[in-house]
CSV table of N, CA, C and O in Angstrom, one decimal:
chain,number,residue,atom,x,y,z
V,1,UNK,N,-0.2,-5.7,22.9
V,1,UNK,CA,-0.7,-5.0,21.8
V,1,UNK,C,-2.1,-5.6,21.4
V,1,UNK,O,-2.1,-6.9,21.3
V,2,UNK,N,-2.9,-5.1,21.2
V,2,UNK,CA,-4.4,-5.3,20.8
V,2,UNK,C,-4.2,-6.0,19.4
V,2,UNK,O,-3.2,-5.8,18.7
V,3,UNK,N,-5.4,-6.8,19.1
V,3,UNK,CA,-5.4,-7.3,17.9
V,3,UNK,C,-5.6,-6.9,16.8
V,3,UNK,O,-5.3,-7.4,15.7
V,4,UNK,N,-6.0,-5.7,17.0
V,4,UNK,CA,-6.7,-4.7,15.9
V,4,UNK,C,-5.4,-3.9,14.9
V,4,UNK,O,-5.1,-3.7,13.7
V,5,UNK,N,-4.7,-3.4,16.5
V,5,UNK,CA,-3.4,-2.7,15.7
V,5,UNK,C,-2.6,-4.0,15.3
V,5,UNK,O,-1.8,-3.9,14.4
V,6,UNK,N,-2.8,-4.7,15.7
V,6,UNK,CA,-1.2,-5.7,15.4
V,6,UNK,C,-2.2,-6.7,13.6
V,6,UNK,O,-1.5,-7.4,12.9
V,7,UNK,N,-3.4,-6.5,13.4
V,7,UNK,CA,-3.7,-6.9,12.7
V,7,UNK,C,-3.4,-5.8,11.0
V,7,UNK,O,-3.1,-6.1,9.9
V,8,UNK,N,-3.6,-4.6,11.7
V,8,UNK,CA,-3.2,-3.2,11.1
V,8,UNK,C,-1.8,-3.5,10.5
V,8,UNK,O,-1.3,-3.8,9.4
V,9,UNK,N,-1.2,-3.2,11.7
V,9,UNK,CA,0.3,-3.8,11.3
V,9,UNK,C,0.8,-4.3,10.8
V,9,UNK,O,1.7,-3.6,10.2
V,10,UNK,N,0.8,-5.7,10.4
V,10,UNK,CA,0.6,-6.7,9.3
V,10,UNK,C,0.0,-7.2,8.1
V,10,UNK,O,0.4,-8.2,7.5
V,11,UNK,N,-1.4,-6.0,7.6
V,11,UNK,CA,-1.6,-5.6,6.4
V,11,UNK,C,-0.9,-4.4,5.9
V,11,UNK,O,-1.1,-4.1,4.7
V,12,UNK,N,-0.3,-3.6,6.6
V,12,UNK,CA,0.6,-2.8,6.0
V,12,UNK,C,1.8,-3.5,5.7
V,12,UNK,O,2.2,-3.7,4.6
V,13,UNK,N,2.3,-4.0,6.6
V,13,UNK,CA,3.9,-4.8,6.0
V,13,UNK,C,3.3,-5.6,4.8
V,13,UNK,O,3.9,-5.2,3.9
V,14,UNK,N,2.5,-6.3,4.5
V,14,UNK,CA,1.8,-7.3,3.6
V,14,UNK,C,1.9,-6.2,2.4
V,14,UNK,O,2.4,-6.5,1.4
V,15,UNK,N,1.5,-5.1,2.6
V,15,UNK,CA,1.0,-3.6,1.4
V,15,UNK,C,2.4,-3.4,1.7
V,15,UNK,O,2.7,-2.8,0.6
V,16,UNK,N,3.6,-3.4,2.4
V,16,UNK,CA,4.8,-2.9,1.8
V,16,UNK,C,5.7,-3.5,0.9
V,16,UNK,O,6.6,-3.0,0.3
V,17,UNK,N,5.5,-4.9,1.0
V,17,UNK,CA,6.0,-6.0,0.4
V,17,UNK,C,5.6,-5.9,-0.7
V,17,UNK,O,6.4,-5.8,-1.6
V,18,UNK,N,4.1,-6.0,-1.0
V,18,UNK,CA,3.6,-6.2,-2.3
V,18,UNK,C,4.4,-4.7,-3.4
V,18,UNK,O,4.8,-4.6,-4.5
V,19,UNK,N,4.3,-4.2,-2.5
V,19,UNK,CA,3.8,-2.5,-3.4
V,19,UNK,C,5.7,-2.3,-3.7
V,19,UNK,O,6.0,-1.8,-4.8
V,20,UNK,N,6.4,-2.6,-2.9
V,20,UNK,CA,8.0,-3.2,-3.4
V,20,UNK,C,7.7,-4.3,-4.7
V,20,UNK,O,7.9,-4.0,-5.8
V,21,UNK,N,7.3,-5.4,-4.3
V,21,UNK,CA,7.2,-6.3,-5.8
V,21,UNK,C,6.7,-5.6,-6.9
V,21,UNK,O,7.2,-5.7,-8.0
V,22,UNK,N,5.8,-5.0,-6.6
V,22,UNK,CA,5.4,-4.2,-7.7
V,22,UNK,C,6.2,-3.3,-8.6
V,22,UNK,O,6.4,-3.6,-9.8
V,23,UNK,N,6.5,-2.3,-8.0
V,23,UNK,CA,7.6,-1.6,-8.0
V,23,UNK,C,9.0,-1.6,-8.7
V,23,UNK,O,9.7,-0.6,-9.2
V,24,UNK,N,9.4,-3.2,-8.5
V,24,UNK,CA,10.5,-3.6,-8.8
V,24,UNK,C,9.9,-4.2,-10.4
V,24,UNK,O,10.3,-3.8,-11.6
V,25,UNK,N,9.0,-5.1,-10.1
V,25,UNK,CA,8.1,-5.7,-11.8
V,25,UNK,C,7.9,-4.5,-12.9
V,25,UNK,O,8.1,-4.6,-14.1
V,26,UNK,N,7.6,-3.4,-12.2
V,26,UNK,CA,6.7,-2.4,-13.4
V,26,UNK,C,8.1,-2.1,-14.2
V,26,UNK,O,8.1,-2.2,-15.4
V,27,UNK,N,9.3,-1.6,-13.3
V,27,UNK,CA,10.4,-1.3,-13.6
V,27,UNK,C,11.2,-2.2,-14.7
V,27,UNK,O,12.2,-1.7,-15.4
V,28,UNK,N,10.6,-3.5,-14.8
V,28,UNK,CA,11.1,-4.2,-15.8
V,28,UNK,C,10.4,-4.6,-16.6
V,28,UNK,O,10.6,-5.6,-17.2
V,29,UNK,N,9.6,-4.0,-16.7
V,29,UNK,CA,8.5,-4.2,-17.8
V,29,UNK,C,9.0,-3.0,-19.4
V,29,UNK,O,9.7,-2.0,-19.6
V,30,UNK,N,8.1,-4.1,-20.3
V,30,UNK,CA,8.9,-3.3,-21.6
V,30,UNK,C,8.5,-1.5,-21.6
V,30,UNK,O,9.4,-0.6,-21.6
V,31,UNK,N,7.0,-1.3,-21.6
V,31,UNK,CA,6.6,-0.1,-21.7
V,31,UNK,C,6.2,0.5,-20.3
V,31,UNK,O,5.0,0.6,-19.9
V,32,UNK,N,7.7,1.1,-19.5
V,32,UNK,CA,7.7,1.5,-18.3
V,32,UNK,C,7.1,3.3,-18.2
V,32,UNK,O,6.7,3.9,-17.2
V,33,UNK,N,7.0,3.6,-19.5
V,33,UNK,CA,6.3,4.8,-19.3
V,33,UNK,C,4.5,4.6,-19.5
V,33,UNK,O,3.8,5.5,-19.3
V,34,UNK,N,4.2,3.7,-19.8
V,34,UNK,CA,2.7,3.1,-19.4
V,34,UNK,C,2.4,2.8,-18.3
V,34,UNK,O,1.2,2.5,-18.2
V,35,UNK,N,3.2,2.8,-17.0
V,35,UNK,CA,3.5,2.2,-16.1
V,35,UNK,C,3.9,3.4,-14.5
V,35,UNK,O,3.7,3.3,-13.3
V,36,UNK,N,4.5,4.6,-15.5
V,36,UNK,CA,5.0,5.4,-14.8
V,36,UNK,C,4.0,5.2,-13.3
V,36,UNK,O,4.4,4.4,-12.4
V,37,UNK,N,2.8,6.0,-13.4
V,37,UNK,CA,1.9,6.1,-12.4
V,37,UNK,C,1.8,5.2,-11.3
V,37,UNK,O,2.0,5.5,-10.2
V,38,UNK,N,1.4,3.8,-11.9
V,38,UNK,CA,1.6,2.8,-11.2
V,38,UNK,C,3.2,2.8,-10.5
V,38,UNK,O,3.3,2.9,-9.3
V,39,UNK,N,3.8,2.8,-11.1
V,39,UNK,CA,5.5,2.8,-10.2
V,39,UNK,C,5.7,3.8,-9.1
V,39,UNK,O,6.1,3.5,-8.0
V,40,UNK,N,5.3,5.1,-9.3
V,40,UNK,CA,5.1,5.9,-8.7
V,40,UNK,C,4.3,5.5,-7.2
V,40,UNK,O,4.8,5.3,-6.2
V,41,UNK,N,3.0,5.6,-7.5
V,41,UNK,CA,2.1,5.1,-6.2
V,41,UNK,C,2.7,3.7,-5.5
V,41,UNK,O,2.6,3.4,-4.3
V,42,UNK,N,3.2,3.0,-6.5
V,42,UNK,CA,4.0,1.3,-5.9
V,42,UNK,C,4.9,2.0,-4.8
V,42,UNK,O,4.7,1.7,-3.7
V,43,UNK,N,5.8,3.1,-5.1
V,43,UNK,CA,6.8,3.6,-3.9
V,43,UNK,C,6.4,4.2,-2.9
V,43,UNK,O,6.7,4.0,-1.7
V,44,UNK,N,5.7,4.7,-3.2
V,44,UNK,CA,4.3,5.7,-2.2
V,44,UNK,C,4.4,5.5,-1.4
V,44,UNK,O,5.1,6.0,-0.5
V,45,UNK,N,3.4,4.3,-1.3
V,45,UNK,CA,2.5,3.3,-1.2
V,45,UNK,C,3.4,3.0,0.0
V,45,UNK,O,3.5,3.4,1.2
V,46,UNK,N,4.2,1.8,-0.6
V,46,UNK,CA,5.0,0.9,0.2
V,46,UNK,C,6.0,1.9,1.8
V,46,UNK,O,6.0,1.5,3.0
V,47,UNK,N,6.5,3.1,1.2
V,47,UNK,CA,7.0,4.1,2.0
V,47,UNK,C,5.5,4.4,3.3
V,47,UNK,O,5.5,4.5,4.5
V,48,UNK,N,4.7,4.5,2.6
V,48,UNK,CA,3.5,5.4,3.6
V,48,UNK,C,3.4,4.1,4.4
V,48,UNK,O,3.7,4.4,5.6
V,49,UNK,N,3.0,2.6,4.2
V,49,UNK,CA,3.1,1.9,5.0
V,49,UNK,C,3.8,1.1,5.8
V,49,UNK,O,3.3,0.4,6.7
V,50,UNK,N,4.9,1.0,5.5
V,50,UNK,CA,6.3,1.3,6.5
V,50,UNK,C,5.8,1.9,7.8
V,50,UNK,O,5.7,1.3,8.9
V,51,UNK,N,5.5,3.6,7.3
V,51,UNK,CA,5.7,4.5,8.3
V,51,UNK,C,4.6,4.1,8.9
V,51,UNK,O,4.7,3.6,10.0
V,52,UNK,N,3.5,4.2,8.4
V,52,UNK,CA,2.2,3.5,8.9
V,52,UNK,C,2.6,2.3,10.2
V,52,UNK,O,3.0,2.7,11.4
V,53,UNK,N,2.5,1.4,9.9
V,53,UNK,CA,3.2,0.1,10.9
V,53,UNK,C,4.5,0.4,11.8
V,53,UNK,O,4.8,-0.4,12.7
V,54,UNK,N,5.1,1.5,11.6
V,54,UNK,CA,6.0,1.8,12.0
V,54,UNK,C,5.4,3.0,13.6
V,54,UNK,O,6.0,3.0,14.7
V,55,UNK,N,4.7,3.5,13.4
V,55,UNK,CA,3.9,4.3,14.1
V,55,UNK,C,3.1,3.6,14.8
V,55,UNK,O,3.0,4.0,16.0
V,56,UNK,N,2.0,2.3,14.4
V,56,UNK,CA,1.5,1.7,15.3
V,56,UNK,C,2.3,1.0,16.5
V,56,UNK,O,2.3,1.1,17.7
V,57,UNK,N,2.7,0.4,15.7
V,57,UNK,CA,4.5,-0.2,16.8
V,57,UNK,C,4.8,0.2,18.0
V,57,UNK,O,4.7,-0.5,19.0
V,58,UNK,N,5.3,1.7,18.0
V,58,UNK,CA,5.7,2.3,18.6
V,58,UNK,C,4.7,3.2,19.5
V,58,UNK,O,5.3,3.9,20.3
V,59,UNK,N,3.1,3.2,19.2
V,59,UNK,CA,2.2,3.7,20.1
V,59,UNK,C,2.1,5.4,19.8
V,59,UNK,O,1.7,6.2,20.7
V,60,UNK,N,2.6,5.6,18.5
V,60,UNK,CA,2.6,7.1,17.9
V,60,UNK,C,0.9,7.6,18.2
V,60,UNK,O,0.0,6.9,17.8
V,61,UNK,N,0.8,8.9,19.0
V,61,UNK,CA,0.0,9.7,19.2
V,61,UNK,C,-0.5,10.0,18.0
V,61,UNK,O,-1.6,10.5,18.1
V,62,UNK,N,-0.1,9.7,16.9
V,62,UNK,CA,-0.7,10.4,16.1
V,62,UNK,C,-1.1,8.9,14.8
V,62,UNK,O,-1.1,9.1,13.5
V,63,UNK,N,-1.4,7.6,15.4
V,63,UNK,CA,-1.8,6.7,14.6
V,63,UNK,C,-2.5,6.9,13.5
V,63,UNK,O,-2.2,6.8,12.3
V,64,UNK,N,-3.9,7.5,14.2
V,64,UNK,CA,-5.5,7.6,13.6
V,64,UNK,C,-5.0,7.9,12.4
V,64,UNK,O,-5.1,7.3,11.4
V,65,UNK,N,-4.1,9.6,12.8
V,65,UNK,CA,-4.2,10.2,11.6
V,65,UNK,C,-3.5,9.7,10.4
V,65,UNK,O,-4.0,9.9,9.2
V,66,UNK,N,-1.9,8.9,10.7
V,66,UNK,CA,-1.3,8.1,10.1
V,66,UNK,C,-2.3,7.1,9.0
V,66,UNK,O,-2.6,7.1,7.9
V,67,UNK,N,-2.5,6.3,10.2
V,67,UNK,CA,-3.5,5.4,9.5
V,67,UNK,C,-4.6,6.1,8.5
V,67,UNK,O,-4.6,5.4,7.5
V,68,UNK,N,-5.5,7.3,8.6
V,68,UNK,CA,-6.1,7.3,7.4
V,68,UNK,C,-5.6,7.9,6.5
V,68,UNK,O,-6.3,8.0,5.5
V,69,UNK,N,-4.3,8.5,6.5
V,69,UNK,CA,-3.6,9.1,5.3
V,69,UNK,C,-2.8,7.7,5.0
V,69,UNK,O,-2.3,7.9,3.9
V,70,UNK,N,-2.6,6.8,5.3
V,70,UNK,CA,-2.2,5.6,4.6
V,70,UNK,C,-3.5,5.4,3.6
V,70,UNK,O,-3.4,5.4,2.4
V,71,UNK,N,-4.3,5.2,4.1
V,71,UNK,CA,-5.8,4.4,3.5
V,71,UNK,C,-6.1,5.6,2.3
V,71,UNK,O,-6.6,5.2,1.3
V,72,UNK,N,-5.9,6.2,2.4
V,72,UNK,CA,-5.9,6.9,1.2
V,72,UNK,C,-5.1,6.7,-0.1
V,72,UNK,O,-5.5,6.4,-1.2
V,73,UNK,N,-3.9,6.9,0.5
V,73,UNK,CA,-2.5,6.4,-0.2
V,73,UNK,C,-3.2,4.8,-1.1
V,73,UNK,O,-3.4,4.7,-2.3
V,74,UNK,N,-3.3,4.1,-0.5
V,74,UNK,CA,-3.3,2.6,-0.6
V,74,UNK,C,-4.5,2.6,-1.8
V,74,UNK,O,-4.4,2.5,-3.0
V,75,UNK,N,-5.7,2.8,-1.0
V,75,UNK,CA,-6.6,3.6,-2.0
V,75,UNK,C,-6.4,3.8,-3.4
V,75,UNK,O,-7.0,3.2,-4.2
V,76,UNK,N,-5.5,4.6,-3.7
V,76,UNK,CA,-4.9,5.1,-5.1
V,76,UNK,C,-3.9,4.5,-5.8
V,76,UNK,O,-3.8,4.6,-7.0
V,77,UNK,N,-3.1,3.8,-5.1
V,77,UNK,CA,-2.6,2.8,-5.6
V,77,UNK,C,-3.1,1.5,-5.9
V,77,UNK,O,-2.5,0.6,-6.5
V,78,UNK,N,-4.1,1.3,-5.4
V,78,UNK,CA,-5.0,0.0,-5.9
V,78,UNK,C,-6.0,0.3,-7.0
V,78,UNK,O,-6.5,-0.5,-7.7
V,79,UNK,N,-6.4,1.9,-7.0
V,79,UNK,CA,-6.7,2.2,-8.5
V,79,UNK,C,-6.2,2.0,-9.0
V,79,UNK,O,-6.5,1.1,-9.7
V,80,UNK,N,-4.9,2.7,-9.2
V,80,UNK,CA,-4.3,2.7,-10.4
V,80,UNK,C,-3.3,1.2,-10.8
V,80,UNK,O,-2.8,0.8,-11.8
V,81,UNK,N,-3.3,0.5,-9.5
V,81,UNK,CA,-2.9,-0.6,-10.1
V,81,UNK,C,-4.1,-1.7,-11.2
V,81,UNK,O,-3.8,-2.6,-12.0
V,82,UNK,N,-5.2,-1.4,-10.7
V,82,UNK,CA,-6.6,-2.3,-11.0
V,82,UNK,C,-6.3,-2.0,-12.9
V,82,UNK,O,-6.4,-2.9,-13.8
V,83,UNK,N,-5.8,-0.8,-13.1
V,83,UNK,CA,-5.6,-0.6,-14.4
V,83,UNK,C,-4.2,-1.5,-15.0
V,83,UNK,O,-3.9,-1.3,-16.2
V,84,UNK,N,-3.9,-2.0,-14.5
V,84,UNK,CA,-2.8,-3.1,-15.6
V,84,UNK,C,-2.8,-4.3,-14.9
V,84,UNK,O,-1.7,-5.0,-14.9
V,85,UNK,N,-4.1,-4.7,-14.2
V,85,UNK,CA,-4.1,-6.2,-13.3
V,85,UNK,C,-4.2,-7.2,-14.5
V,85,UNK,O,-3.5,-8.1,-14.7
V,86,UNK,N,-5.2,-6.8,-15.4
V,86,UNK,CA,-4.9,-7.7,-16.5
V,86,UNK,C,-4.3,-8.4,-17.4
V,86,UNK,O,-4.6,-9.4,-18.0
V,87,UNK,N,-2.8,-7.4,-17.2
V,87,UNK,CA,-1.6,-7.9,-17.9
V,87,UNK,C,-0.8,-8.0,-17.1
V,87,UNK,O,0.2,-8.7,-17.4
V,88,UNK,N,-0.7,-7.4,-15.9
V,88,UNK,CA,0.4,-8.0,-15.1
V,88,UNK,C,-0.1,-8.5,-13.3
V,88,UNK,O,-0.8,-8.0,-12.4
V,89,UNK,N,0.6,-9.9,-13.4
V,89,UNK,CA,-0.2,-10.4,-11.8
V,89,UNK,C,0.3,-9.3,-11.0
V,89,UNK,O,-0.6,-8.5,-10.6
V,90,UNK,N,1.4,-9.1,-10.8
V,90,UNK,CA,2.2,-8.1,-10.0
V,90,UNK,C,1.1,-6.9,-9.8
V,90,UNK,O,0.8,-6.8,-8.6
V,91,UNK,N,0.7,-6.2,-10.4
V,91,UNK,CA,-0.6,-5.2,-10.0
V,91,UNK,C,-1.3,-5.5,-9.7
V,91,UNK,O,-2.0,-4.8,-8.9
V,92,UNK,N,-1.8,-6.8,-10.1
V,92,UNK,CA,-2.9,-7.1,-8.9
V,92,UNK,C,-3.2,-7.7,-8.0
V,92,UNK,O,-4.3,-7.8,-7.5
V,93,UNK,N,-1.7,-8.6,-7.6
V,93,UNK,CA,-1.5,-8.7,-6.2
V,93,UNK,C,-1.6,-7.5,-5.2
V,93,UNK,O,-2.2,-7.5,-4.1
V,94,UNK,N,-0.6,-6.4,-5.6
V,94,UNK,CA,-0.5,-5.5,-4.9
V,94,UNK,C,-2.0,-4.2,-4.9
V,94,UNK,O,-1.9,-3.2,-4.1
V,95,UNK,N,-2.7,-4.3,-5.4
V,95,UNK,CA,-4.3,-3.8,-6.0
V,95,UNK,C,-4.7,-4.5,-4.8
V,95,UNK,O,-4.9,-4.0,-3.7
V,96,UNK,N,-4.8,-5.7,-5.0
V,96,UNK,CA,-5.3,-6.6,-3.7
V,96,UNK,C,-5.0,-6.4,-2.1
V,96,UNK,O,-5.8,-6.1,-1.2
V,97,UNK,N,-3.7,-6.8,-2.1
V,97,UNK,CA,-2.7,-5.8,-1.0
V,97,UNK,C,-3.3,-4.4,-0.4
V,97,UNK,O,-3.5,-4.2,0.8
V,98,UNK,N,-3.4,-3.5,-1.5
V,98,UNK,CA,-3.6,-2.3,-1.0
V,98,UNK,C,-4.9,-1.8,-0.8
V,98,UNK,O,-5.1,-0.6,-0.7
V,99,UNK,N,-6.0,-3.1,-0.7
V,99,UNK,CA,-7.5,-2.7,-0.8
V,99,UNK,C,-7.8,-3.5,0.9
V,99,UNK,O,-8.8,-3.4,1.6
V,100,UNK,N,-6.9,-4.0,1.1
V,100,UNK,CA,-7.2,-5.0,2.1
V,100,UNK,C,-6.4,-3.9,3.3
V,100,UNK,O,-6.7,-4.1,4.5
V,101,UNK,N,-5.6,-3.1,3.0
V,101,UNK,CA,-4.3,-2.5,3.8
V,101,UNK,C,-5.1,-1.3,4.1
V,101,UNK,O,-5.1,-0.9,5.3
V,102,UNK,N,-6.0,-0.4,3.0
V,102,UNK,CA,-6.6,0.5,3.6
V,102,UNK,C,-7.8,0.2,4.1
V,102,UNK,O,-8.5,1.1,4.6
V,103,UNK,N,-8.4,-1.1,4.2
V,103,UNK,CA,-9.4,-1.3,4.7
V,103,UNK,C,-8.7,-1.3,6.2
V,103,UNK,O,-8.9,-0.1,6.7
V,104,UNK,N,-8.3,-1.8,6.7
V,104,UNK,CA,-7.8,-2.3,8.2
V,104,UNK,C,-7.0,-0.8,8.3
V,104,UNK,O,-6.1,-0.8,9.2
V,105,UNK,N,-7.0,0.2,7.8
V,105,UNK,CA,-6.2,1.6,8.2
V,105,UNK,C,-7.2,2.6,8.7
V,105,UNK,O,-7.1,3.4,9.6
V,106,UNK,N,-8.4,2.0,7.5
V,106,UNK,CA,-9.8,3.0,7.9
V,106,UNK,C,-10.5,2.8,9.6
V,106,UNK,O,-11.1,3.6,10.3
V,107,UNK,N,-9.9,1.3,9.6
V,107,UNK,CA,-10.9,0.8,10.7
V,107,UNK,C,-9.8,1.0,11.9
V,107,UNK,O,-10.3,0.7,13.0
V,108,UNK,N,-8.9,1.4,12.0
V,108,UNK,CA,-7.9,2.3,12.9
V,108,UNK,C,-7.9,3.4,13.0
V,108,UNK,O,-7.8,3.8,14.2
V,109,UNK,N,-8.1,4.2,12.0
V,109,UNK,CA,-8.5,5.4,12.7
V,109,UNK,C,-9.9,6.0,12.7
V,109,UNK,O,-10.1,7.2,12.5
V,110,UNK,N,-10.8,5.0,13.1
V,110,UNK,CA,-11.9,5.3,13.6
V,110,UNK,C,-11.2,5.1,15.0
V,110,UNK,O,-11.8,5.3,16.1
């Protein structure tokens, strides 16, 4: 496997771990309806890049397209996490996670 995908591959597991941590944090947080959005895209997120890495893996015909419908995904969840990085690390580890996950998703499906 080329470096590129297997580099791919491993900022998405990296973006599925986080965006689980996340996920699980926001959920226990006091004001979880401030949070909704974020929790939401945290599952997304984590789900899309699963499948993401899960497809490069396996040499899915249809990577590219995988790949930039992740980077999108990831994308939006590192918006909307950038919005409560201040008060919670957990968002912006996974903000971080998910900026670095669709960078390396974009550069796949070129």
């Amino acid at each position: 496997m080329d470096n590129k995908f297997q580099q791919c591959i491993e900022e998405c597991l990296a973006c599925f771990t986080e965006c689980n941590v996340c996920y699980d944090a926001c959920l226990r947080e006091n004001d979880i309806n401030m949070l909704k959005d974020c929790i939401r895209l945290s599952k997304e997120c984590a789900e899309m890049c699963a499948f993401a890495a899960n497809a490069m893996a396996s040499h899915s015909s249809f990577s590219a397209e995988i790949c930039k419908l992740c980077a999108s995904v990831c994308e939006a969840c590192a918006t909307e996490c950038r919005k409560h990085a201040d008060h919670n690390a957990h968002c912006k580890s996974c903000a971080d996670a998910c900026a670095k996950c669709a960078e390396s998703c974009l550069e796949m499906a070129r």
